[in-house]
mmCIF file of C-alpha atoms in Angstrom:
data_model
loop_
_atom_site.group_PDB
_atom_site.id
_atom_site.type_symbol
_atom_site.label_atom_id
_atom_site.label_comp_id
_atom_site.label_asym_id
_atom_site.label_seq_id
_atom_site.Cartn_x
_atom_site.Cartn_y
_atom_site.Cartn_z
ATOM 1 C CA UNK A 2 -6.679 25.247 -3.890
ATOM 2 C CA UNK A 3 -9.478 24.541 -6.359
ATOM 3 C CA UNK A 4 -13.187 24.120 -6.887
ATOM 4 C CA UNK A 5 -14.717 21.045 -5.340
ATOM 5 C CA UNK A 6 -17.840 19.278 -4.234
ATOM 6 C CA UNK A 7 -18.101 17.555 -0.871
ATOM 7 C CA UNK A 8 -15.346 17.331 1.744
ATOM 8 C CA UNK A 9 -13.284 14.305 0.746
ATOM 9 C CA UNK A 10 -9.913 16.062 0.711
ATOM 10 C CA UNK A 11 -7.633 13.784 2.676
ATOM 11 C CA UNK A 12 -6.731 11.440 -0.168
ATOM 12 C CA UNK A 13 -7.839 8.434 1.912
ATOM 13 C CA UNK A 14 -10.808 7.282 -0.177
ATOM 14 C CA UNK A 15 -10.248 4.030 -2.142
ATOM 15 C CA UNK A 16 -12.490 5.467 -4.863
ATOM 16 C CA UNK A 17 -10.274 8.489 -5.473
ATOM 17 C CA UNK A 18 -8.132 9.023 -8.591
ATOM 18 C CA UNK A 19 -5.612 11.625 -9.728
ATOM 19 C CA UNK A 20 -6.043 13.118 -13.208
ATOM 20 C CA UNK A 21 -2.960 14.811 -14.669
ATOM 21 C CA UNK A 22 -2.335 16.677 -17.913
ATOM 22 C CA UNK A 23 -5.675 18.507 -18.015
ATOM 23 C CA UNK A 24 -6.026 21.249 -20.599
ATOM 24 C CA UNK A 25 -5.937 24.580 -18.799
ATOM 25 C CA UNK A 26 -9.350 25.577 -20.196
ATOM 26 C CA UNK A 27 -11.082 22.438 -18.918
ATOM 27 C CA UNK A 28 -14.146 23.407 -16.878
ATOM 28 C CA UNK A 29 -15.543 21.557 -13.865
ATOM 29 C CA UNK A 30 -18.638 20.745 -15.905
ATOM 30 C CA UNK A 31 -16.597 19.098 -18.669
ATOM 31 C CA UNK A 32 -14.399 17.391 -16.086
ATOM 32 C CA UNK A 33 -17.224 15.825 -14.094
ATOM 33 C CA UNK A 34 -19.415 15.034 -17.103
ATOM 34 C CA UNK A 35 -16.638 12.932 -18.573
ATOM 35 C CA UNK A 36 -16.261 10.741 -15.481
ATOM 36 C CA UNK A 37 -19.967 10.512 -14.605
ATOM 37 C CA UNK A 38 -20.377 7.838 -17.276
ATOM 38 C CA UNK A 39 -18.321 5.474 -15.109
ATOM 39 C CA UNK A 40 -20.328 5.848 -11.923
ATOM 40 C CA UNK A 41 -21.601 8.155 -9.193
ATOM 41 C CA UNK A 42 -19.143 10.889 -8.193
ATOM 42 C CA UNK A 43 -19.029 11.973 -4.568
ATOM 43 C CA UNK A 44 -16.225 14.532 -4.809
ATOM 44 C CA UNK A 45 -14.294 16.401 -7.500
ATOM 45 C CA UNK A 46 -11.745 19.179 -7.755
ATOM 46 C CA UNK A 47 -9.526 20.878 -10.338
ATOM 47 C CA UNK A 48 -6.519 22.286 -8.524
ATOM 48 C CA UNK A 49 -5.710 25.974 -8.970
ATOM 49 C CA UNK A 50 -2.760 28.155 -8.100
ATOM 50 C CA UNK A 51 -3.622 29.858 -4.808
ATOM 51 C CA UNK A 52 -2.033 33.120 -5.937
ATOM 52 C CA UNK A 53 -3.175 33.480 -9.570
ATOM 53 C CA UNK A 54 -6.319 31.360 -9.460
ATOM 54 C CA UNK A 55 -5.271 29.655 -12.685
ATOM 55 C CA UNK A 56 -5.818 25.895 -13.150
ATOM 56 C CA UNK A 57 -2.663 23.860 -12.507
ATOM 57 C CA UNK A 58 -3.487 21.135 -14.988
ATOM 58 C CA UNK A 59 -4.535 18.359 -12.621
ATOM 59 C CA UNK A 60 -7.383 17.348 -10.367
ATOM 60 C CA UNK A 61 -9.155 14.570 -8.475
ATOM 61 C CA UNK A 62 -12.333 12.563 -8.812
ATOM 62 C CA UNK A 63 -13.824 10.348 -6.084
ATOM 63 C CA UNK A 64 -16.291 7.624 -7.029
ATOM 64 C CA UNK A 65 -18.888 6.238 -4.618
ATOM 65 C CA UNK A 66 -18.007 2.712 -5.771
ATOM 66 C CA UNK A 67 -14.224 2.022 -5.455
ATOM 67 C CA UNK A 68 -14.450 -0.807 -8.006
ATOM 68 C CA UNK A 69 -15.098 1.799 -10.703
ATOM 69 C CA UNK A 70 -11.465 2.871 -10.405
ATOM 70 C CA UNK A 71 -10.276 -0.446 -11.865
ATOM 71 C CA UNK A 72 -12.379 0.144 -14.977
ATOM 72 C CA UNK A 73 -11.179 3.722 -15.369
ATOM 73 C CA UNK A 74 -7.522 2.717 -14.996
ATOM 74 C CA UNK A 75 -7.767 0.213 -17.852
ATOM 75 C CA UNK A 76 -8.753 2.794 -20.455
ATOM 76 C CA UNK A 77 -7.108 5.722 -22.231
ATOM 77 C CA UNK A 78 -8.771 9.070 -21.610
ATOM 78 C CA UNK A 79 -9.068 12.233 -23.695
ATOM 79 C CA UNK A 80 -10.709 15.218 -22.028
ATOM 80 C CA UNK A 81 -11.287 18.487 -23.853
ATOM 81 C CA UNK A 82 -9.163 17.267 -26.764
ATOM 82 C CA UNK A 83 -6.136 16.326 -24.647
ATOM 83 C CA UNK A 84 -4.998 12.912 -23.438
ATOM 84 C CA UNK A 85 -4.751 12.782 -19.660
ATOM 85 C CA UNK A 86 -3.100 10.406 -17.210
ATOM 86 C CA UNK A 87 -5.060 8.604 -14.500
ATOM 87 C CA UNK A 88 -3.484 7.310 -11.298
ATOM 88 C CA UNK A 89 -4.969 5.703 -8.224
ATOM 89 C CA UNK A 90 -4.351 7.729 -5.069
ATOM 90 C CA UNK A 91 -2.658 5.982 -2.154
ATOM 91 C CA UNK A 92 -4.616 5.933 1.115
ATOM 92 C CA UNK A 93 -2.515 7.328 3.946
ATOM 93 C CA UNK A 94 -0.913 4.601 6.015
ATOM 94 C CA UNK A 95 -0.985 2.040 3.219
ATOM 95 C CA UNK A 96 1.850 0.958 0.965
ATOM 96 C CA UNK A 97 2.000 0.151 -2.711
ATOM 97 C CA UNK A 98 2.382 -3.508 -3.541
ATOM 98 C CA UNK A 99 5.204 -3.919 -6.034
ATOM 99 C CA UNK A 100 7.380 -6.834 -7.046
ATOM 100 C CA UNK A 101 10.425 -4.598 -7.101
ATOM 101 C CA UNK A 102 12.089 -2.062 -4.838
ATOM 102 C CA UNK A 103 13.487 1.212 -6.026
ATOM 103 C CA UNK A 104 15.292 4.259 -4.715
ATOM 104 C CA UNK A 105 13.736 6.499 -7.363
ATOM 105 C CA UNK A 106 10.428 8.359 -7.350
ATOM 106 C CA UNK A 107 8.550 10.387 -9.924
ATOM 107 C CA UNK A 108 7.160 13.719 -8.658
ATOM 108 C CA UNK A 109 4.400 15.487 -10.562
ATOM 109 C CA UNK A 110 2.643 18.793 -9.958
ATOM 110 C CA UNK A 111 5.825 20.643 -8.920
ATOM 111 C CA UNK A 112 5.223 24.410 -8.627
ATOM 112 C CA UNK A 113 7.064 26.147 -11.487
ATOM 113 C CA UNK A 114 8.702 28.531 -9.011
ATOM 114 C CA UNK A 115 10.586 25.706 -7.238
ATOM 115 C CA UNK A 116 14.339 25.628 -7.986
ATOM 116 C CA UNK A 117 16.582 22.567 -8.212
ATOM 117 C CA UNK A 118 18.064 23.286 -4.777
ATOM 118 C CA UNK A 119 14.637 23.772 -3.203
ATOM 119 C CA UNK A 120 13.463 20.541 -4.823
ATOM 120 C CA UNK A 121 16.405 18.622 -3.375
ATOM 121 C CA UNK A 122 16.199 20.259 0.052
ATOM 122 C CA UNK A 123 12.480 19.541 0.333
ATOM 123 C CA UNK A 124 12.932 15.785 -0.135
ATOM 124 C CA UNK A 125 16.138 15.663 1.887
ATOM 125 C CA UNK A 126 14.034 15.762 5.042
ATOM 126 C CA UNK A 127 12.826 12.256 4.152
ATOM 127 C CA UNK A 128 16.294 10.825 3.498
ATOM 128 C CA UNK A 129 19.591 11.405 1.715
ATOM 129 C CA UNK A 130 19.052 12.553 -1.880
ATOM 130 C CA UNK A 131 21.763 11.341 -4.248
ATOM 131 C CA UNK A 132 20.204 12.549 -7.508
ATOM 132 C CA UNK A 133 17.525 15.059 -8.386
ATOM 133 C CA UNK A 134 16.175 16.641 -11.536
ATOM 134 C CA UNK A 135 13.297 18.905 -12.537
ATOM 135 C CA UNK A 136 12.438 18.268 -16.180
ATOM 136 C CA UNK A 137 12.476 21.453 -18.245
ATOM 137 C CA UNK A 138 11.299 22.486 -21.671
ATOM 138 C CA UNK A 139 14.163 22.088 -24.123
ATOM 139 C CA UNK A 140 13.531 25.432 -25.819
ATOM 140 C CA UNK A 141 12.379 27.735 -23.005
ATOM 141 C CA UNK A 142 14.130 25.986 -20.070
ATOM 142 C CA UNK A 143 10.961 26.447 -18.036
ATOM 143 C CA UNK A 144 9.935 23.789 -15.549
ATOM 144 C CA UNK A 145 7.483 21.271 -16.972
ATOM 145 C CA UNK A 146 6.063 20.586 -13.524
ATOM 146 C CA UNK A 147 7.547 17.151 -12.906
ATOM 147 C CA UNK A 148 10.850 15.588 -11.981
ATOM 148 C CA UNK A 149 12.696 12.753 -10.261
ATOM 149 C CA UNK A 150 14.345 12.115 -6.930
ATOM 150 C CA UNK A 151 16.772 9.283 -6.142
ATOM 151 C CA UNK A 152 17.420 8.418 -2.501
ATOM 152 C CA UNK A 153 20.339 6.407 -1.135
ATOM 153 C CA UNK A 154 18.135 3.459 -0.136
ATOM 154 C CA UNK A 155 14.782 1.851 -0.960
ATOM 155 C CA UNK A 156 13.440 2.130 2.596
ATOM 156 C CA UNK A 157 13.121 5.898 2.262
ATOM 157 C CA UNK A 158 10.807 5.445 -0.717
ATOM 158 C CA UNK A 159 8.697 2.887 1.154
ATOM 159 C CA UNK A 160 8.353 5.200 4.155
ATOM 160 C CA UNK A 161 7.538 8.202 1.976
ATOM 161 C CA UNK A 162 4.804 6.420 0.031
ATOM 162 C CA UNK A 163 3.509 4.877 3.240
ATOM 163 C CA UNK A 164 2.216 8.345 4.127
ATOM 164 C CA UNK A 165 0.278 8.611 0.873
ATOM 165 C CA UNK A 166 1.154 10.483 -2.305
ATOM 166 C CA UNK A 167 -0.087 13.979 -1.417
ATOM 167 C CA UNK A 168 2.600 16.389 -0.208
ATOM 168 C CA UNK A 169 2.466 20.137 0.260
ATOM 169 C CA UNK A 170 5.417 21.929 -1.351
ATOM 170 C CA UNK A 171 5.782 25.696 -1.273
ATOM 171 C CA UNK A 172 2.094 25.979 -0.422
ATOM 172 C CA UNK A 173 1.093 23.832 -3.412
ATOM 173 C CA UNK A 174 -0.058 20.253 -3.365
ATOM 174 C CA UNK A 175 2.367 17.853 -5.054
ATOM 175 C CA UNK A 176 -0.065 15.001 -5.333
ATOM 176 C CA UNK A 177 1.515 12.730 -7.904
ATOM 177 C CA UNK A 178 4.337 10.872 -6.172
ATOM 178 C CA UNK A 179 4.872 7.283 -7.272
ATOM 179 C CA UNK A 180 7.626 4.700 -7.320
ATOM 180 C CA UNK A 181 9.610 4.688 -10.526
ATOM 181 C CA UNK A 182 9.301 1.343 -12.280
ATOM 182 C CA UNK A 183 12.060 0.079 -14.603
ATOM 183 C CA UNK A 184 9.361 -1.301 -16.898
ATOM 184 C CA UNK A 185 6.748 0.528 -18.991
ATOM 185 C CA UNK A 186 4.417 1.981 -16.357
ATOM 186 C CA UNK A 187 1.944 4.772 -15.804
ATOM 187 C CA UNK A 188 4.868 7.071 -15.074
ATOM 188 C CA UNK A 189 6.853 6.169 -18.183
ATOM 189 C CA UNK A 190 3.770 6.547 -20.361
ATOM 190 C CA UNK A 191 3.187 9.963 -18.801
ATOM 191 C CA UNK A 192 6.739 11.070 -19.565
ATOM 192 C CA UNK A 193 6.552 9.529 -23.033
ATOM 193 C CA UNK A 194 3.390 11.494 -23.784
ATOM 194 C CA UNK A 195 4.973 14.756 -22.651
ATOM 195 C CA UNK A 196 8.126 14.114 -24.694
ATOM 196 C CA UNK A 197 6.107 13.092 -27.747
ATOM 197 C CA UNK A 198 4.107 16.305 -27.570
ATOM 198 C CA UNK A 199 7.332 18.320 -27.385
ATOM 199 C CA UNK A 200 8.842 16.522 -30.407
ATOM 200 C CA UNK A 201 5.605 17.044 -32.335
ATOM 201 C CA UNK A 202 5.711 20.770 -31.554
ATOM 202 C CA UNK A 203 9.336 20.991 -32.749
ATOM 203 C CA UNK A 204 8.497 19.215 -36.003
ATOM 204 C CA UNK A 205 5.592 21.575 -36.622
ATOM 205 C CA UNK A 206 7.875 24.570 -36.003
ATOM 206 C CA UNK A 207 10.499 23.220 -38.432
ATOM 207 C CA UNK A 208 7.856 22.660 -41.099
ATOM 208 C CA UNK A 209 6.640 26.244 -40.749
ATOM 209 C CA UNK A 210 10.222 27.509 -41.030
ATOM 210 C CA UNK A 211 10.820 25.383 -44.130
ATOM 211 C CA UNK A 212 7.698 26.706 -45.842
ATOM 212 C CA UNK A 213 8.711 30.266 -44.949
ATOM 213 C CA UNK A 214 12.188 29.810 -46.442
ATOM 214 C CA UNK A 215 10.744 28.339 -49.643
ATOM 215 C CA UNK A 216 8.378 31.282 -49.995
ATOM 216 C CA UNK A 217 11.273 33.737 -49.570
ATOM 217 C CA UNK A 218 13.366 31.932 -52.190
ATOM 218 C CA UNK A 219 10.474 31.934 -54.676
ATOM 219 C CA UNK A 220 9.566 35.577 -54.097
#
């Protein structure tokens, strides 16, 4: 669900990218204006929760010229004051070319209502799941919308990604499924950014508490 232009919604365009980590108050105008500087846009969408209508923090942009994607991928991007992550979508029927094989995948855009058991059961239809985890906020224990799945063999991952990286889970599109690389990758940078933001928030909270305690002692 979301607001879009055009009808390119099958994830098959080579000029299509995924944008994750969008600020919830990012408008379509701000979203498209940012990417228009790279080239002509033929399709765009910010995904929204089909029940509440609220933005889910990610979207898609499709460029008329697929070569533009290479330029976009090489740069860091800050939209509406927040750094976002850019990933190339995988055309259905193709496979990612990697020098390594892995049993582990990163899954982004997980609906917050999905439980650990539901998460495991959903991916069990693709193969045997040996490990699974939905990453949660350390303080609130709420889902942070991404997690990991480990299958019992690499072939399952190849077959799963061979169908593209857009999967419907609980009526919501989980569109950010990529192989987990043991080296610093788009995925690890994404997780690093999320963790860094959490640590920064904790430090800010501690500083506020420290100032409050000092004020009480001096009063």
